[in-house]
């Protein structure tokens, strides 16, 4: 088990030896699609840096080759050393003049610039918090939507986008270890099998040497997962394979008799803890699209709306839930995103329930914000006092926005206006479980709902595909 922990912790981020790396706790790479864009830039910088390093090495290698060639050529001619003493002079001169040059060549610090760049990039890499959040998000998606590991790894969740290659053994192994750590042996075993399956993709042992883990680590994990599942003969199979590779593996040497004992005296297995139960129930259920009597009409009760009436659907009367189509146009949406970008921040109050970053905007931030504020207040009839703020939300992996109504003290909102600033590919729906209603993100449309006393009536499902921005306005 020790090695397993080593692998997990090694994969959970490591520090550069001897160098004090001062990085923040998190860059929020997992919780914001905007932040992920900078990861791509980071990756590009690293690739360019390695290319540049390769060039330096190549030039150096050419010099070394030239030196070898020069010396060898000289040696060839010295075969007649005994018959011609002039060659003695040539060798002497060569050794006297050239060897110090070779020494300098060998001593040369190569790519110090590139090394410095690489070191600096390390301080910008995802932190352990980012990494854990990304794994947590994968687990949430898989659990809430009951995703099959094989389908995920083969990219079927992305409709087999041709640009996305299937997963690598590393990616599967880490998820397998995470589930193992959580005691979800079934799920763990599936991911570890996939890791084993993709392991064959590494054709070169050299490539494997660069990994933080090795094949025996994978076998160890498979032993543990199968043991957890009560499949003792499978576990023994992997343990024996491991001992064949490393006959002195002390942990496995003690495990093998235990496995043999368990095989004839099986113990009662504990059921794994269920996570995301509520969310799973809400998000995997089928909903009637609309509830009750549907009223659909144009809203034109203010001078501005008379000029550009909005189509409104009343989805529920009690509590009031309405949707306004085409509330915000593409240009205004872009401005809203632009204005909020520099303000995006992790929200500490809802952190565990909002894989997102939020930017708080006010009417003074931009004319578009003022327009949005005024329109919403006109439509809903809420007073402008105390209702100046609009939150723009940018989601990350498995992003959703579910304020925790149990966290105290949190002021109760009377109503919410929620504008979709994009279409998520899959997921991200707003569900009103009590009204049997699920609303898909639709760019530019706004949902307005009235909250019941002391309870949040909606739930947002995690985004499964694509990315999403929304604007939320709390009304009081
Ligand atoms: C693993 O899954 C099988 C069926 O898929 C189930 O019968 C078994 O109870 C599960 N075991 C654990 C430990 O969850
Ligand atoms: C295992 O241990 C024995 C004795 O300690 C040693 O002779 C042998 O070389 C070790 N084998 C491996 C594969 O490390
Ligand atoms: C938003 O910002 C981008 C990048 O800075 C810019 O190209 C674009 O014109 C801006 N859009 C609007 C509507 O302001
Ligand atoms: C997240 O939301 C659930 C209900 O949806 C709640 O039980 C839980 O306490 C919330 N967690 C946090 C940290 O807000």
Short mmCIF file of C-alpha atoms and ligand atoms in Angstrom, two decimals:
data_model
loop_
_atom_site.label_atom_id
_atom_site.label_comp_id
_atom_site.label_asym_id
_atom_site.label_seq_id
_atom_site.Cartn_x
_atom_site.Cartn_y
_atom_site.Cartn_z
CA UNK A 1 0.00 0.00 0.00
CA UNK A 2 2.92 2.32 0.68
CA UNK A 3 3.92 2.41 -2.95
CA UNK A 4 0.39 3.16 -3.90
CA UNK A 5 0.36 6.20 -1.68
CA UNK A 6 3.66 7.27 -3.12
CA UNK A 7 2.22 7.12 -6.60
CA UNK A 8 -0.88 9.03 -5.58
CA UNK A 9 1.06 11.72 -3.76
CA UNK A 10 3.66 11.87 -6.51
CA UNK A 11 0.87 12.41 -8.98
CA UNK A 12 -0.72 14.97 -6.73
CA UNK A 13 1.99 17.42 -7.69
CA UNK A 14 5.61 17.67 -6.65
CA UNK A 15 7.95 20.45 -5.78
CA UNK A 16 11.23 21.29 -7.44
CA UNK A 17 14.10 20.23 -5.22
CA UNK A 18 16.20 22.98 -3.74
CA UNK A 19 14.03 25.67 -5.21
CA UNK A 20 11.49 27.58 -3.17
CA UNK A 21 8.43 27.58 -5.30
CA UNK A 22 5.86 30.09 -4.22
CA UNK A 23 2.66 29.25 -6.00
CA UNK A 24 -0.86 30.08 -4.91
CA UNK A 25 -3.09 27.36 -3.47
CA UNK A 26 -4.89 27.09 -6.75
CA UNK A 27 -5.19 28.68 -10.16
CA UNK A 28 -8.77 27.49 -10.55
CA UNK A 29 -7.95 25.59 -13.73
CA UNK A 30 -10.60 22.98 -12.97
CA UNK A 31 -13.35 25.41 -12.06
CA UNK A 32 -13.29 27.81 -14.99
CA UNK A 33 -13.13 27.34 -18.73
CA UNK A 34 -11.46 30.75 -18.96
CA UNK A 35 -8.65 29.65 -16.66
CA UNK A 36 -8.24 26.52 -18.77
CA UNK A 37 -7.43 28.67 -21.78
CA UNK A 38 -4.27 29.82 -20.02
CA UNK A 39 -3.33 26.15 -19.52
CA UNK A 40 -3.28 25.74 -23.28
CA UNK A 41 -0.98 28.75 -23.61
CA UNK A 42 1.23 27.29 -20.91
CA UNK A 43 1.43 24.02 -22.78
CA UNK A 44 2.41 25.83 -25.97
CA UNK A 45 5.18 27.73 -24.19
CA UNK A 46 6.55 24.49 -22.81
CA UNK A 47 6.53 22.79 -26.22
CA UNK A 48 8.33 25.75 -27.79
CA UNK A 49 10.81 25.71 -24.96
CA UNK A 50 11.56 22.03 -25.45
CA UNK A 51 11.92 22.61 -29.19
CA UNK A 52 14.43 25.33 -28.51
CA UNK A 53 16.29 23.07 -26.08
CA UNK A 54 16.34 20.34 -28.71
CA UNK A 55 17.91 22.78 -31.18
CA UNK A 56 20.66 23.69 -28.70
CA UNK A 57 21.41 20.00 -28.13
CA UNK A 58 21.42 19.32 -31.84
CA UNK A 59 24.01 22.02 -32.55
CA UNK A 60 26.12 20.68 -29.71
CA UNK A 61 25.77 17.13 -30.95
CA UNK A 62 27.02 18.25 -34.36
CA UNK A 63 30.13 19.72 -32.74
CA UNK A 64 30.82 16.47 -30.88
CA UNK A 65 30.35 14.46 -34.05
CA UNK A 66 32.78 16.76 -35.87
CA UNK A 67 35.36 16.26 -33.12
CA UNK A 68 35.04 12.49 -33.36
CA UNK A 69 35.31 12.57 -37.10
CA UNK A 70 38.40 14.77 -36.97
CA UNK A 71 40.19 12.53 -34.48
CA UNK A 72 39.22 9.36 -36.31
CA UNK A 73 40.46 10.72 -39.64
CA UNK A 74 43.75 11.50 -38.01
CA UNK A 75 44.00 8.02 -36.51
CA UNK A 76 43.43 6.42 -39.89
CA UNK A 77 46.46 8.23 -41.27
CA UNK A 78 48.59 7.25 -38.28
CA UNK A 79 48.55 3.60 -39.29
CA UNK A 80 51.80 4.42 -41.03
CA UNK A 81 53.03 6.16 -37.85
CA UNK A 82 56.16 3.99 -37.72
CA UNK A 83 57.19 4.75 -41.27
CA UNK A 84 56.56 8.47 -41.20
CA UNK A 85 57.52 10.57 -38.17
CA UNK A 86 55.77 13.62 -39.59
CA UNK A 87 52.53 11.97 -38.53
CA UNK A 88 53.85 12.08 -34.99
CA UNK A 89 53.86 15.83 -35.26
CA UNK A 90 50.28 15.85 -36.55
CA UNK A 91 49.00 13.75 -33.63
CA UNK A 92 50.94 15.81 -31.11
CA UNK A 93 49.59 19.04 -32.51
CA UNK A 94 46.05 17.67 -32.53
CA UNK A 95 46.19 16.56 -28.94
CA UNK A 96 47.84 19.77 -27.80
CA UNK A 97 45.47 22.14 -29.59
CA UNK A 98 42.20 20.31 -29.84
CA UNK A 99 41.71 18.37 -26.64
CA UNK A 100 41.31 21.48 -24.48
CA UNK A 101 38.60 22.50 -26.95
CA UNK A 102 36.88 19.16 -26.51
CA UNK A 103 37.06 19.56 -22.75
CA UNK A 104 35.34 22.95 -23.06
CA UNK A 105 32.76 21.38 -25.31
CA UNK A 106 31.94 18.69 -22.75
CA UNK A 107 31.84 21.14 -19.87
CA UNK A 108 29.49 23.52 -21.59
CA UNK A 109 26.23 24.36 -19.80
CA UNK A 110 23.60 23.53 -22.34
CA UNK A 111 20.28 25.30 -22.65
CA UNK A 112 20.55 27.31 -19.46
CA UNK A 113 17.98 29.70 -20.88
CA UNK A 114 15.55 26.90 -21.60
CA UNK A 115 16.16 25.39 -18.18
CA UNK A 116 15.26 28.73 -16.61
CA UNK A 117 12.07 28.95 -18.66
CA UNK A 118 11.12 25.41 -17.69
CA UNK A 119 11.71 26.18 -14.03
CA UNK A 120 9.56 29.27 -14.24
CA UNK A 121 6.79 27.29 -15.92
CA UNK A 122 6.77 24.90 -12.98
CA UNK A 123 5.57 27.71 -10.75
CA UNK A 124 2.59 28.22 -13.05
CA UNK A 125 1.58 24.59 -13.26
CA UNK A 126 -1.66 23.38 -11.68
CA UNK A 127 -1.42 23.02 -7.92
CA UNK A 128 -2.49 19.97 -5.95
CA UNK A 129 -5.79 21.75 -5.28
CA UNK A 130 -6.37 22.16 -9.01
CA UNK A 131 -5.49 18.54 -9.59
CA UNK A 132 -7.75 17.25 -6.83
CA UNK A 133 -10.57 19.44 -8.07
CA UNK A 134 -10.22 18.08 -11.57
CA UNK A 135 -10.35 14.50 -10.29
CA UNK A 136 -13.31 15.33 -8.06
CA UNK A 137 -15.08 16.81 -11.09
CA UNK A 138 -14.47 13.67 -13.13
CA UNK A 139 -15.87 11.58 -10.30
CA UNK A 140 -18.92 13.80 -10.04
CA UNK A 141 -19.63 13.57 -13.75
CA UNK A 142 -19.17 9.84 -13.80
CA UNK A 143 -21.36 9.32 -10.74
CA UNK A 144 -24.15 11.78 -11.48
CA UNK A 145 -24.55 10.68 -15.08
CA UNK A 146 -23.66 7.04 -14.48
CA UNK A 147 -20.99 7.17 -17.18
CA UNK A 148 -19.29 4.02 -18.27
CA UNK A 149 -15.51 4.17 -17.84
CA UNK A 150 -14.86 2.52 -21.18
CA UNK A 151 -17.16 4.96 -22.99
CA UNK A 152 -15.41 7.87 -21.28
CA UNK A 153 -11.94 6.60 -22.13
CA UNK A 154 -12.85 5.91 -25.74
CA UNK A 155 -14.34 9.38 -26.09
CA UNK A 156 -17.93 8.31 -26.69
CA UNK A 157 -19.10 11.00 -24.27
CA UNK A 158 -17.75 13.54 -26.75
CA UNK A 159 -19.60 11.84 -29.60
CA UNK A 160 -16.24 10.43 -30.59
CA UNK A 161 -14.78 13.75 -31.60
CA UNK A 162 -12.05 12.76 -34.00
CA UNK A 163 -9.68 15.32 -32.55
CA UNK A 164 -9.74 13.72 -29.14
CA UNK A 165 -7.66 10.59 -28.92
CA UNK A 166 -8.59 7.89 -26.49
CA UNK A 167 -7.22 8.12 -23.00
CA UNK A 168 -3.75 7.16 -21.98
CA UNK A 169 -2.87 4.61 -19.40
CA UNK A 170 -1.80 7.40 -16.97
CA UNK A 171 -5.18 9.08 -17.02
CA UNK A 172 -6.95 5.79 -16.35
CA UNK A 173 -4.51 4.74 -13.64
CA UNK A 174 -4.96 7.97 -11.66
CA UNK A 175 -8.75 7.64 -11.69
CA UNK A 176 -8.38 3.98 -10.74
CA UNK A 177 -6.22 4.97 -7.78
CA UNK A 178 -8.66 7.68 -6.75
CA UNK A 179 -11.57 5.23 -6.67
CA UNK A 180 -9.40 2.70 -4.85
CA UNK A 181 -8.57 5.33 -2.26
CA UNK A 182 -12.30 6.00 -1.81
CA UNK A 183 -13.11 2.30 -1.51
CA UNK A 184 -15.07 2.23 -4.77
CA UNK A 185 -13.50 -1.01 -5.89
CA UNK A 186 -15.83 -1.72 -8.79
CA UNK A 187 -15.13 1.62 -10.40
CA UNK A 188 -11.45 1.38 -9.51
CA UNK A 189 -11.08 -2.03 -11.09
CA UNK A 190 -12.67 -0.81 -14.34
CA UNK A 191 -10.26 2.11 -14.64
CA UNK A 192 -7.28 -0.08 -13.75
CA UNK A 193 -8.29 -2.59 -16.42
CA UNK A 194 -8.39 0.27 -18.90
CA UNK A 195 -4.97 1.39 -17.72
CA UNK A 196 -3.74 -2.13 -18.34
CA UNK A 197 -5.38 -2.14 -21.75
CA UNK A 198 -3.78 1.15 -22.82
CA UNK A 199 -0.47 0.14 -21.25
CA UNK A 200 0.39 -1.64 -24.48
CA UNK A 201 0.38 1.75 -26.22
CA UNK A 202 3.75 2.43 -24.69
CA UNK A 203 5.97 0.68 -27.09
CA UNK A 204 9.22 2.09 -25.84
CA UNK A 205 10.61 1.23 -22.41
CA UNK A 206 12.35 4.61 -22.54
CA UNK A 207 9.02 6.37 -22.55
CA UNK A 208 7.94 4.36 -19.54
CA UNK A 209 11.08 5.31 -17.63
CA UNK A 210 9.90 8.91 -17.62
CA UNK A 211 6.72 7.99 -15.75
CA UNK A 212 6.14 8.48 -12.06
CA UNK A 213 4.80 4.96 -11.87
CA UNK A 214 5.72 1.61 -13.31
CA UNK A 215 3.99 -1.60 -14.29
CA UNK A 216 4.32 -3.22 -10.83
CA UNK A 217 2.44 -0.21 -9.35
CA UNK A 218 -0.42 -0.97 -11.69
CA UNK A 219 -0.38 -4.62 -10.57
CA UNK A 220 -0.38 -3.59 -6.91
CA UNK A 221 -3.46 -1.48 -7.48
CA UNK A 222 -5.18 -4.34 -9.30
CA UNK A 223 -4.45 -6.67 -6.37
CA UNK A 224 -6.03 -4.17 -3.96
CA UNK A 225 -9.08 -3.48 -6.10
CA UNK A 226 -9.81 -7.19 -6.64
CA UNK A 227 -9.26 -7.90 -2.97
CA UNK A 228 -11.77 -5.15 -2.15
CA UNK A 229 -14.25 -6.79 -4.51
CA UNK A 230 -13.77 -10.19 -2.91
CA UNK A 231 -12.25 -11.58 -6.11
CA UNK A 232 -9.39 -13.27 -4.33
CA UNK A 233 -8.24 -15.56 -7.11
CA UNK A 234 -7.95 -12.58 -9.48
CA UNK A 235 -6.04 -10.71 -6.81
CA UNK A 236 -3.72 -13.70 -6.41
CA UNK A 237 -3.16 -13.79 -10.16
CA UNK A 238 -1.91 -10.19 -10.18
CA UNK A 239 0.09 -10.73 -6.99
CA UNK A 240 1.86 -13.70 -8.58
CA UNK A 241 2.56 -11.75 -11.74
CA UNK A 242 4.09 -9.03 -9.61
CA UNK A 243 6.23 -11.51 -7.67
CA UNK A 244 7.45 -12.93 -10.94
CA UNK A 245 8.80 -9.48 -11.82
CA UNK A 246 9.99 -8.67 -8.33
CA UNK A 247 10.43 -11.78 -6.17
CA UNK A 248 11.48 -9.64 -3.20
CA UNK A 249 8.35 -7.49 -3.06
CA UNK A 250 7.87 -7.63 0.69
CA UNK A 251 4.32 -6.34 0.72
CA UNK A 252 3.11 -8.89 -1.84
CA UNK A 253 4.97 -11.68 -0.08
CA UNK A 254 2.85 -10.99 3.00
CA UNK A 255 -0.31 -10.44 0.95
CA UNK A 256 -0.26 -13.75 -0.84
CA UNK A 257 -0.93 -15.94 2.23
CA UNK A 258 -3.63 -13.47 3.30
CA UNK A 259 -5.32 -13.78 -0.06
CA UNK A 260 -5.16 -17.56 0.16
CA UNK A 261 -6.74 -17.42 3.60
CA UNK A 262 -9.48 -15.04 2.46
CA UNK A 263 -10.25 -17.29 -0.46
CA UNK A 264 -11.37 -20.06 1.87
CA UNK A 265 -12.69 -17.68 4.57
CA UNK A 266 -14.31 -14.81 2.67
CA UNK A 267 -15.30 -11.77 4.71
CA UNK A 268 -18.44 -9.69 4.35
CA UNK A 269 -17.79 -6.85 1.94
CA UNK A 270 -18.77 -3.34 2.83
CA UNK A 271 -20.88 -1.45 0.35
CA UNK A 272 -19.20 1.73 -0.86
CA UNK A 273 -20.57 5.05 0.34
CA UNK A 274 -22.96 6.67 -2.08
CA UNK A 275 -21.98 10.11 -3.28
CA UNK A 276 -23.98 12.78 -5.07
CA UNK A 277 -27.17 10.86 -4.34
CA UNK A 278 -29.49 13.84 -4.57
CA UNK A 279 -27.82 15.26 -7.64
CA UNK A 280 -27.90 11.89 -9.35
CA UNK A 281 -31.58 11.49 -8.60
CA UNK A 282 -32.36 14.97 -9.90
CA UNK A 283 -30.16 14.97 -12.98
CA UNK A 284 -30.74 11.48 -14.32
CA UNK A 285 -34.53 11.65 -14.02
CA UNK A 286 -36.74 12.29 -17.03
CA UNK A 287 -38.92 15.36 -16.78
CA UNK A 288 -42.06 16.50 -18.41
CA UNK A 289 -40.80 19.50 -20.36
CA UNK A 290 -43.58 21.82 -19.27
CA UNK A 291 -45.88 21.95 -16.33
CA UNK A 292 -49.54 22.81 -16.08
CA UNK A 293 -51.22 25.43 -18.17
CA UNK A 294 -48.72 27.12 -20.38
CA UNK A 295 -49.11 30.80 -21.03
CA UNK A 296 -47.04 32.20 -23.82
CA UNK A 297 -47.20 35.86 -24.64
CA UNK A 298 -45.20 38.94 -25.51
CA UNK A 299 -44.02 41.20 -22.75
CA UNK A 300 -44.39 44.87 -23.60
CA UNK A 301 -45.35 46.61 -20.40
CA UNK A 302 -42.57 49.19 -20.34
CA UNK A 303 -41.70 51.80 -22.98
CA UNK A 304 -38.52 49.98 -23.89
CA UNK A 305 -40.23 46.62 -24.15
CA UNK A 306 -42.90 48.17 -26.35
CA UNK A 307 -40.13 48.77 -28.88
CA UNK A 308 -38.73 45.27 -28.58
CA UNK A 309 -41.27 42.95 -26.98
CA UNK A 310 -39.98 39.72 -25.49
CA UNK A 311 -41.53 36.33 -25.90
CA UNK A 312 -42.32 34.91 -22.48
CA UNK A 313 -43.44 31.46 -21.42
CA UNK A 314 -44.93 30.97 -18.03
CA UNK A 315 -43.75 27.58 -16.90
CA UNK A 316 -45.26 27.56 -13.46
CA UNK A 317 -47.65 29.79 -11.54
CA UNK A 318 -46.89 28.71 -8.01
CA UNK A 319 -44.06 29.35 -7.56
CA UNK A 320 -43.68 31.69 -10.50
CA UNK A 321 -41.24 30.39 -13.09
CA UNK A 322 -41.00 32.08 -16.47
CA UNK A 323 -38.63 31.99 -19.35
CA UNK A 324 -37.93 34.98 -21.62
CA UNK A 325 -36.54 34.14 -25.02
CA UNK A 326 -33.98 36.36 -26.74
CA UNK A 327 -33.52 38.47 -23.66
CA UNK A 328 -29.91 39.30 -24.51
CA UNK A 329 -28.32 39.51 -27.97
CA UNK A 330 -24.93 38.06 -28.94
CA UNK A 331 -23.18 41.47 -28.90
CA UNK A 332 -24.35 42.29 -25.36
CA UNK A 333 -23.41 38.79 -24.25
CA UNK A 334 -19.89 39.26 -25.53
CA UNK A 335 -19.55 42.59 -23.75
CA UNK A 336 -20.84 41.09 -20.52
CA UNK A 337 -18.25 38.32 -20.73
CA UNK A 338 -15.49 40.79 -21.59
CA UNK A 339 -16.32 43.07 -18.68
CA UNK A 340 -16.45 40.22 -16.19
CA UNK A 341 -13.31 38.37 -17.34
CA UNK A 342 -10.84 40.32 -15.18
CA UNK A 343 -13.19 40.04 -12.19
CA UNK A 344 -13.68 36.27 -12.23
CA UNK A 345 -12.95 34.78 -8.82
CA UNK A 346 -13.46 31.60 -6.90
CA UNK A 347 -16.48 32.01 -4.66
CA UNK A 348 -15.60 30.84 -1.17
CA UNK A 349 -19.19 30.62 0.06
CA UNK A 350 -20.34 28.07 -2.46
CA UNK A 351 -17.00 26.53 -3.31
CA UNK A 352 -17.96 22.91 -2.84
CA UNK A 353 -21.15 23.29 -4.82
CA UNK A 354 -20.04 25.60 -7.58
CA UNK A 355 -17.34 24.45 -9.93
CA UNK A 356 -17.19 27.97 -11.30
CA UNK A 357 -15.70 31.43 -11.04
CA UNK A 358 -17.86 34.46 -10.51
CA UNK A 359 -17.41 38.10 -11.49
CA UNK A 360 -19.59 40.65 -9.70
CA UNK A 361 -20.76 43.49 -11.94
CA UNK A 362 -22.68 46.68 -11.17
CA UNK A 363 -24.52 49.18 -13.33
CA UNK A 364 -21.44 51.38 -13.07
CA UNK A 365 -19.27 48.63 -14.61
CA UNK A 366 -20.65 49.06 -18.12
CA UNK A 367 -23.70 50.34 -19.96
CA UNK A 368 -24.69 46.80 -20.84
CA UNK A 369 -24.83 45.89 -17.17
CA UNK A 370 -27.00 48.94 -16.53
CA UNK A 371 -29.27 47.85 -19.38
CA UNK A 372 -29.52 44.29 -18.04
CA UNK A 373 -30.26 45.56 -14.55
CA UNK A 374 -32.95 47.97 -15.72
CA UNK A 375 -34.62 45.44 -17.99
CA UNK A 376 -34.79 42.79 -15.29
CA UNK A 377 -36.15 45.22 -12.73
CA UNK A 378 -38.71 46.51 -15.25
CA UNK A 379 -39.88 43.00 -16.05
CA UNK A 380 -39.98 41.69 -12.52
CA UNK A 381 -41.08 44.85 -10.76
CA UNK A 382 -38.45 44.50 -8.03
CA UNK A 383 -37.18 47.82 -6.62
CA UNK A 384 -33.76 48.96 -7.81
CA UNK A 385 -32.55 49.59 -4.26
CA UNK A 386 -30.51 46.61 -3.06
CA UNK A 387 -30.65 45.04 -6.49
CA UNK A 388 -27.63 46.58 -8.19
CA UNK A 389 -25.47 43.53 -8.70
CA UNK A 390 -25.25 40.97 -11.50
CA UNK A 391 -23.04 37.89 -11.09
CA UNK A 392 -21.44 36.59 -14.24
CA UNK A 393 -20.52 32.94 -13.85
CA UNK A 394 -17.95 30.97 -15.83
CA UNK A 395 -18.06 27.22 -15.24
CA UNK A 396 -15.34 24.61 -15.19
CA UNK A 397 -15.30 20.81 -15.43
CA UNK A 398 -18.63 19.44 -14.19
CA UNK A 399 -19.58 23.04 -13.42
CA UNK A 400 -22.85 23.92 -11.79
CA UNK A 401 -24.15 26.63 -9.49
CA UNK A 402 -26.05 25.42 -6.49
CA UNK A 403 -25.90 27.80 -3.56
CA UNK A 404 -26.08 25.92 -0.32
CA UNK A 405 -29.27 26.91 1.46
CA UNK A 406 -28.18 25.24 4.67
CA UNK A 407 -25.15 27.46 5.10
CA UNK A 408 -25.98 30.12 7.67
CA UNK A 409 -26.26 33.00 7.78
CA UNK A 410 -27.21 33.45 4.17
CA UNK A 411 -29.74 36.04 3.26
CA UNK A 412 -32.72 34.49 1.60
CA UNK A 413 -33.34 35.58 -1.99
CA UNK A 414 -36.88 36.25 -2.99
CA UNK A 415 -36.26 35.53 -6.66
CA UNK A 416 -33.57 34.86 -9.25
CA UNK A 417 -33.10 35.98 -12.82
CA UNK A 418 -30.76 33.60 -14.62
CA UNK A 419 -29.54 34.42 -18.12
CA UNK A 420 -27.82 31.81 -20.25
CA UNK A 421 -24.87 33.40 -22.04
CA UNK A 422 -24.26 30.28 -24.09
CA UNK A 423 -25.46 26.78 -24.91
CA UNK A 424 -23.76 23.95 -23.07
CA UNK A 425 -23.28 20.86 -25.24
CA UNK A 426 -24.75 18.59 -22.58
CA UNK A 427 -25.76 19.17 -18.98
CA UNK A 428 -26.00 22.54 -17.23
CA UNK A 429 -29.81 22.36 -17.16
CA UNK A 430 -31.79 24.15 -14.49
CA UNK A 431 -34.15 21.70 -12.81
CA UNK A 432 -37.16 22.50 -10.64
CA UNK A 433 -37.77 19.07 -9.14
CA UNK A 434 -41.00 20.03 -7.40
CA UNK A 435 -42.43 21.33 -10.68
CA UNK A 436 -41.16 18.38 -12.73
CA UNK A 437 -39.38 20.85 -14.94
CA UNK A 438 -35.96 20.83 -16.59
CA UNK A 439 -34.74 23.74 -18.68
CA UNK A 440 -31.90 23.43 -21.13
CA UNK A 441 -29.38 26.25 -21.52
CA UNK A 442 -30.32 28.38 -24.48
CA UNK A 443 -28.10 31.32 -25.36
CA UNK A 444 -29.71 34.66 -24.60
CA UNK A 445 -32.75 33.36 -22.76
CA UNK A 446 -33.54 34.24 -19.17
CA UNK A 447 -35.34 32.24 -16.52
CA UNK A 448 -36.96 34.12 -13.69
CA UNK A 449 -38.17 32.20 -10.69
CA UNK A 450 -39.55 32.97 -7.31
CA UNK A 451 -37.93 31.15 -4.38
CA UNK A 452 -40.06 29.60 -1.71
CA UNK A 453 -39.54 30.70 1.86
CA UNK A 454 -36.38 29.23 3.35
CA UNK A 455 -35.61 26.85 0.52
CA UNK A 456 -33.87 26.78 -2.80
CA UNK A 457 -36.24 25.39 -5.36
CA UNK A 458 -33.88 24.79 -8.23
CA UNK A 459 -30.91 22.60 -8.97
CA UNK A 460 -28.38 22.95 -11.74
CA UNK A 461 -26.93 19.78 -13.24
CA UNK A 462 -23.19 19.54 -13.89
CA UNK A 463 -22.00 20.46 -17.36
CA UNK A 464 -21.05 17.33 -19.21
CA UNK A 465 -20.01 18.73 -22.55
CA UNK A 466 -19.01 22.14 -23.89
CA UNK A 467 -18.61 25.14 -21.66
CA UNK A 468 -21.05 27.63 -20.29
CA UNK A 469 -21.37 31.16 -18.98
CA UNK A 470 -24.44 32.54 -17.25
CA UNK A 471 -25.47 35.77 -15.56
CA UNK A 472 -27.36 35.48 -12.30
CA UNK A 473 -29.24 38.24 -10.59
CA UNK A 474 -30.46 37.79 -7.07
CA UNK A 475 -33.66 39.75 -6.45
CA UNK A 476 -34.80 40.96 -3.06
C1 LIG B 1 -19.67 -4.47 -7.95
O1 LIG B 1 -20.62 -4.56 -9.01
C2 LIG B 1 -21.39 -5.74 -9.00
C3 LIG B 1 -22.28 -5.75 -10.22
O2 LIG B 1 -21.89 -4.83 -11.17
C4 LIG B 1 -22.21 -5.80 -7.74
O3 LIG B 1 -22.96 -6.99 -7.71
C5 LIG B 1 -21.29 -5.75 -6.54
O4 LIG B 1 -22.05 -5.67 -5.36
C6 LIG B 1 -20.39 -4.53 -6.60
N1 LIG B 1 -19.43 -4.64 -5.53
C7 LIG B 1 -19.09 -3.61 -4.76
C8 LIG B 1 -18.14 -3.89 -3.68
O5 LIG B 1 -19.55 -2.52 -4.92
C1 LIG B 2 16.25 -10.74 -3.81
O1 LIG B 2 16.95 -10.84 -2.60
C2 LIG B 2 18.04 -11.76 -2.65
C3 LIG B 2 18.61 -11.87 -1.25
O2 LIG B 2 18.38 -10.75 -0.47
C4 LIG B 2 19.05 -11.27 -3.66
O3 LIG B 2 20.12 -12.18 -3.73
C5 LIG B 2 18.38 -11.14 -5.02
O4 LIG B 2 19.28 -10.61 -5.95
C6 LIG B 2 17.16 -10.27 -4.93
N1 LIG B 2 16.46 -10.33 -6.19
C7 LIG B 2 16.00 -9.25 -6.83
C8 LIG B 2 15.33 -9.46 -8.14
O5 LIG B 2 16.11 -8.13 -6.36
C1 LIG B 3 -14.31 41.45 -26.39
O1 LIG B 3 -12.92 41.31 -26.19
C2 LIG B 3 -12.24 40.81 -27.32
C3 LIG B 3 -10.79 40.56 -26.91
O2 LIG B 3 -10.28 41.60 -26.15
C4 LIG B 3 -12.36 41.82 -28.47
O3 LIG B 3 -11.70 41.33 -29.61
C5 LIG B 3 -13.83 42.00 -28.78
O4 LIG B 3 -14.01 43.00 -29.77
C6 LIG B 3 -14.61 42.41 -27.53
N1 LIG B 3 -16.01 42.41 -27.86
C7 LIG B 3 -16.84 43.38 -27.54
C8 LIG B 3 -18.24 43.27 -28.03
O5 LIG B 3 -16.51 44.31 -26.84
C1 LIG B 4 -23.73 21.38 -1.36
O1 LIG B 4 -25.12 21.19 -1.63
C2 LIG B 4 -25.73 20.15 -0.90
C3 LIG B 4 -27.18 20.07 -1.30
O2 LIG B 4 -27.32 20.21 -2.67
C4 LIG B 4 -25.60 20.42 0.59
O3 LIG B 4 -26.12 19.33 1.31
C5 LIG B 4 -24.14 20.62 0.95
O4 LIG B 4 -24.03 20.98 2.30
C6 LIG B 4 -23.52 21.69 0.09
N1 LIG B 4 -22.10 21.79 0.42
C7 LIG B 4 -21.47 22.95 0.56
C8 LIG B 4 -20.06 22.89 0.98
O5 LIG B 4 -21.99 24.01 0.34
#
